[in-house]
Coordinates of C-alpha atoms in Angstrom, one line a residue:
M1 CA -55.8 -153.1 -172.2
D2 CA -54.4 -152.1 -168.8
R3 CA -50.8 -153.0 -168.2
I4 CA -49.7 -154.6 -165.0
D5 CA -47.7 -152.1 -162.9
S6 CA -44.3 -153.7 -162.8
S7 CA -43.1 -151.3 -160.2
R8 CA -45.3 -152.9 -157.5
T9 CA -43.5 -156.2 -157.1
H10 CA -40.1 -156.9 -158.6
A11 CA -39.2 -160.5 -157.9
T12 CA -35.5 -160.9 -157.1
I13 CA -33.6 -164.0 -156.1
P14 CA -31.7 -163.4 -152.8
S15 CA -28.1 -164.4 -152.6
L16 CA -28.7 -166.5 -149.5
G17 CA -31.3 -169.1 -148.8
V18 CA -31.9 -170.0 -152.4
G19 CA -32.2 -173.8 -151.8
I20 CA -30.2 -176.4 -153.7
Y21 CA -31.8 -179.3 -155.6
S22 CA -30.4 -181.9 -158.0
I23 CA -32.4 -182.6 -161.1
G24 CA -33.4 -185.9 -159.5
E25 CA -34.7 -184.3 -156.3
A26 CA -36.5 -181.6 -158.3
S27 CA -38.2 -184.4 -160.2
R28 CA -39.2 -186.2 -157.0
L29 CA -40.6 -183.1 -155.3
T30 CA -42.5 -181.7 -158.3
G31 CA -43.7 -185.0 -159.9
V32 CA -42.2 -183.9 -163.2
S33 CA -40.2 -186.5 -165.0
H34 CA -36.4 -186.5 -164.7
R35 CA -36.2 -186.1 -168.5
R36 CA -38.4 -183.1 -168.6
V37 CA -36.7 -181.3 -165.7
S38 CA -33.3 -182.0 -167.3
G39 CA -34.4 -180.7 -170.7
W40 CA -36.0 -177.6 -169.2
V41 CA -32.9 -176.5 -167.2
R42 CA -30.2 -177.8 -169.6
G43 CA -31.9 -177.4 -173.0
Y44 CA -32.4 -180.1 -175.6
S45 CA -29.8 -181.3 -178.1
T46 CA -30.8 -183.7 -180.8
I47 CA -28.8 -185.0 -183.7
G48 CA -29.8 -183.1 -186.9
R49 CA -31.7 -180.4 -184.9
A50 CA -30.6 -177.1 -183.5
E51 CA -29.9 -177.1 -179.7
T52 CA -32.5 -175.3 -177.7
S53 CA -31.6 -173.1 -174.8
P54 CA -32.9 -173.8 -171.3
L55 CA -36.5 -172.9 -170.6
V56 CA -36.0 -172.6 -166.8
G57 CA -32.8 -170.6 -166.4
S58 CA -31.2 -172.3 -163.4
D59 CA -29.9 -169.9 -160.8
L60 CA -27.2 -172.4 -159.8
A61 CA -25.9 -173.6 -163.2
R62 CA -22.1 -174.1 -163.3
S63 CA -19.6 -173.9 -166.2
D64 CA -19.0 -177.6 -166.1
R65 CA -22.6 -178.2 -167.2
T66 CA -23.5 -179.5 -163.7
V67 CA -26.9 -178.2 -163.0
E68 CA -28.6 -177.7 -159.7
L69 CA -31.9 -175.9 -159.2
S70 CA -32.8 -173.1 -156.8
F71 CA -36.0 -172.9 -154.8
A72 CA -37.3 -170.5 -157.4
D73 CA -36.3 -172.8 -160.2
L74 CA -38.2 -175.7 -158.5
L75 CA -41.4 -173.7 -158.3
E76 CA -41.0 -172.6 -161.9
V77 CA -40.7 -176.2 -163.0
R78 CA -44.0 -176.9 -161.3
F79 CA -45.7 -174.1 -163.2
V80 CA -44.2 -174.9 -166.5
S81 CA -45.4 -178.4 -166.1
T82 CA -48.9 -177.1 -165.5
L83 CA -48.8 -175.1 -168.7
R84 CA -47.5 -178.1 -170.6
D85 CA -50.4 -180.2 -169.2
R86 CA -52.7 -177.6 -170.6
G87 CA -51.3 -178.3 -174.0
L88 CA -49.1 -175.2 -174.5
S89 CA -46.0 -175.9 -176.6
M90 CA -42.5 -175.2 -175.3
T91 CA -42.1 -172.5 -177.9
R92 CA -45.2 -170.7 -176.6
I93 CA -44.2 -171.0 -173.0
R94 CA -40.7 -169.7 -173.8
R95 CA -42.0 -166.7 -175.6
A96 CA -44.6 -165.9 -172.9
S97 CA -41.9 -166.3 -170.2
E98 CA -39.4 -164.1 -171.9
R99 CA -42.0 -161.3 -172.5
A100 CA -43.5 -161.7 -169.0
A101 CA -40.0 -161.4 -167.5
E102 CA -39.5 -158.1 -169.5
I103 CA -42.8 -156.7 -168.3
L104 CA -42.4 -157.7 -164.6
Q105 CA -38.7 -157.1 -164.7
C106 CA -37.8 -160.3 -163.0
R107 CA -36.1 -163.7 -163.7
H108 CA -38.9 -166.0 -162.7
P109 CA -42.1 -164.2 -163.7
F110 CA -44.5 -167.2 -163.5
I111 CA -44.0 -167.7 -159.7
T112 CA -44.3 -164.1 -158.5
H113 CA -47.3 -163.3 -156.4
E114 CA -48.1 -160.5 -158.9
F115 CA -48.4 -162.9 -161.8
L116 CA -50.3 -165.6 -159.9
T117 CA -52.9 -163.1 -158.7
D118 CA -53.1 -160.8 -161.8
G119 CA -51.4 -162.9 -164.5
R120 CA -54.5 -163.2 -166.6
T121 CA -54.1 -159.6 -167.6
L122 CA -50.4 -160.1 -168.4
F123 CA -51.1 -163.2 -170.4
L124 CA -53.7 -161.4 -172.5
E125 CA -51.2 -158.6 -173.1
V126 CA -48.4 -161.1 -174.0
A127 CA -50.7 -163.1 -176.2
G128 CA -51.8 -160.0 -178.0
E129 CA -48.2 -158.9 -178.6
L130 CA -47.2 -162.3 -179.9
G131 CA -50.4 -162.9 -181.8
D132 CA -50.8 -166.2 -180.1
A133 CA -54.4 -167.6 -180.2
D134 CA -53.7 -170.4 -177.8
L135 CA -52.4 -168.0 -175.1
V136 CA -55.5 -165.8 -175.7
D137 CA -57.8 -168.8 -175.2
L138 CA -56.0 -169.7 -172.0
A139 CA -56.2 -166.2 -170.5
E140 CA -59.7 -165.1 -171.7
S141 CA -61.4 -167.6 -169.4
Q142 CA -61.1 -166.3 -165.9
Q143 CA -62.2 -169.6 -164.4
V144 CA -59.7 -171.6 -166.5
F145 CA -56.9 -169.3 -165.4
R146 CA -57.9 -169.4 -161.7
T147 CA -57.9 -173.2 -161.9
L148 CA -54.4 -173.1 -163.5
V149 CA -52.8 -170.9 -160.8
R150 CA -54.7 -172.0 -157.7
P151 CA -52.3 -174.9 -156.7
H152 CA -49.4 -172.5 -157.1
L153 CA -51.0 -170.0 -154.7
E154 CA -52.5 -172.2 -152.0
G155 CA -49.4 -173.9 -150.8
V156 CA -46.9 -171.1 -151.3
E157 CA -46.0 -168.4 -148.8
F158 CA -44.9 -165.1 -150.3
D159 CA -42.7 -162.3 -148.9
G160 CA -42.5 -159.0 -150.9
G161 CA -44.0 -160.7 -153.9
N162 CA -41.4 -163.5 -154.0
P163 CA -42.1 -167.1 -152.9
R164 CA -40.4 -167.8 -149.6
R165 CA -41.8 -171.2 -148.4
W166 CA -43.7 -174.0 -150.0
W167 CA -46.1 -176.1 -147.8
P168 CA -46.6 -179.1 -150.1
L169 CA -49.4 -180.6 -148.0
G170 CA -51.0 -177.2 -147.3
K171 CA -50.3 -174.6 -144.7
A172 CA -52.3 -176.4 -142.0
R173 CA -49.8 -179.3 -142.2
R174 CA -46.4 -179.5 -140.7
V175 CA -44.1 -180.2 -143.7
V176 CA -42.3 -177.2 -145.2
I177 CA -39.8 -176.6 -148.0
D178 CA -38.0 -173.5 -147.0
P179 CA -34.8 -172.4 -148.8
D180 CA -33.6 -170.7 -145.6
R181 CA -33.6 -174.1 -143.7
S182 CA -31.7 -177.2 -144.5
F183 CA -30.8 -176.0 -148.0
G184 CA -34.5 -176.2 -148.9
R185 CA -34.9 -179.9 -148.2
P186 CA -38.4 -180.9 -147.1
I187 CA -38.4 -180.8 -143.2
T188 CA -40.9 -180.9 -140.4
R189 CA -42.0 -177.4 -139.4
D190 CA -41.1 -177.3 -135.7
S191 CA -38.4 -179.9 -135.2
G192 CA -36.7 -179.3 -138.5
V193 CA -36.0 -182.9 -139.2
P194 CA -35.8 -183.9 -142.9
T195 CA -39.0 -185.7 -143.8
Q196 CA -37.1 -188.5 -145.5
V197 CA -35.2 -189.3 -142.3
I198 CA -38.1 -189.2 -139.9
A199 CA -40.5 -191.0 -142.2
C200 CA -38.0 -193.8 -142.8
F201 CA -37.5 -194.2 -139.1
A202 CA -41.2 -194.1 -138.4
E203 CA -41.9 -196.8 -141.1
R204 CA -39.4 -199.1 -139.4
F205 CA -40.0 -198.4 -135.7
G206 CA -43.4 -196.7 -135.5
D207 CA -44.6 -193.1 -135.2
A208 CA -44.4 -192.9 -131.4
R209 CA -40.8 -194.0 -131.3
A210 CA -39.9 -191.6 -134.1
A211 CA -41.5 -188.7 -132.3
S212 CA -39.6 -189.6 -129.1
W213 CA -36.3 -190.1 -130.9
Y214 CA -36.4 -186.9 -132.8
G215 CA -38.2 -184.8 -130.2
A216 CA -41.0 -184.1 -132.7
P217 CA -44.7 -183.8 -132.1
A218 CA -46.6 -186.8 -133.2
A219 CA -48.5 -184.7 -135.8
E220 CA -45.2 -183.8 -137.5
V221 CA -44.3 -187.5 -137.8
R222 CA -47.7 -188.3 -139.3
D223 CA -47.4 -185.5 -141.8
A224 CA -43.8 -186.4 -142.7
V225 CA -44.9 -190.0 -143.4
K226 CA -47.9 -188.8 -145.4
F227 CA -45.7 -186.5 -147.5
E228 CA -43.1 -189.1 -148.3
R229 CA -45.8 -191.6 -149.2
S230 CA -47.4 -189.1 -151.5
L231 CA -44.1 -188.7 -153.4
A232 CA -43.7 -192.4 -153.7
A233 CA -47.2 -193.0 -155.0

């Protein structure tokens, strides 16, 4: 089996523009429950059972156990949730993530452009090494794997193999999550107003007044309102 050339794209997390998200905000933006996000970035501890280490290794974890997620962490939470919805156990996901990180030589292997475009080969390799039939089943079907990764490619903009921006309504819309702007809060593309702020104003006073008040195109206001409503649904 051909091995993915890990020298092509080494995903690294930049020191600036990483984004900052609380567990609650990460849950709101990804649609993954607060409990799941917390368990994945903090690990689980249950009386009578051994504590499990975090599945998503937060780039912003602090010694006082306060956990904030980076932009890369946020996108990884989305992908892990997709794998869980496909029925993969946490143990299998953890083993696959650790081995994929070794092969791709990066901290967040599941969200690199290399994995999302050629990850089926990598999953087959990892599955073979681990002797995991479930991973083999997932990776052997090209159509299944494409369906799995498509949402994580379509709305994400990459730079050098790393995710740089997330367009949650699609790139044709004017809502962007960019770790280099407003600490990664969802904002309108051109005016840069947080979507929560402009959508709240628009809900109270109307789209036209919101556009005038914030100096934003009417299309941005409509997209911000649509985005915030989608999160509340």
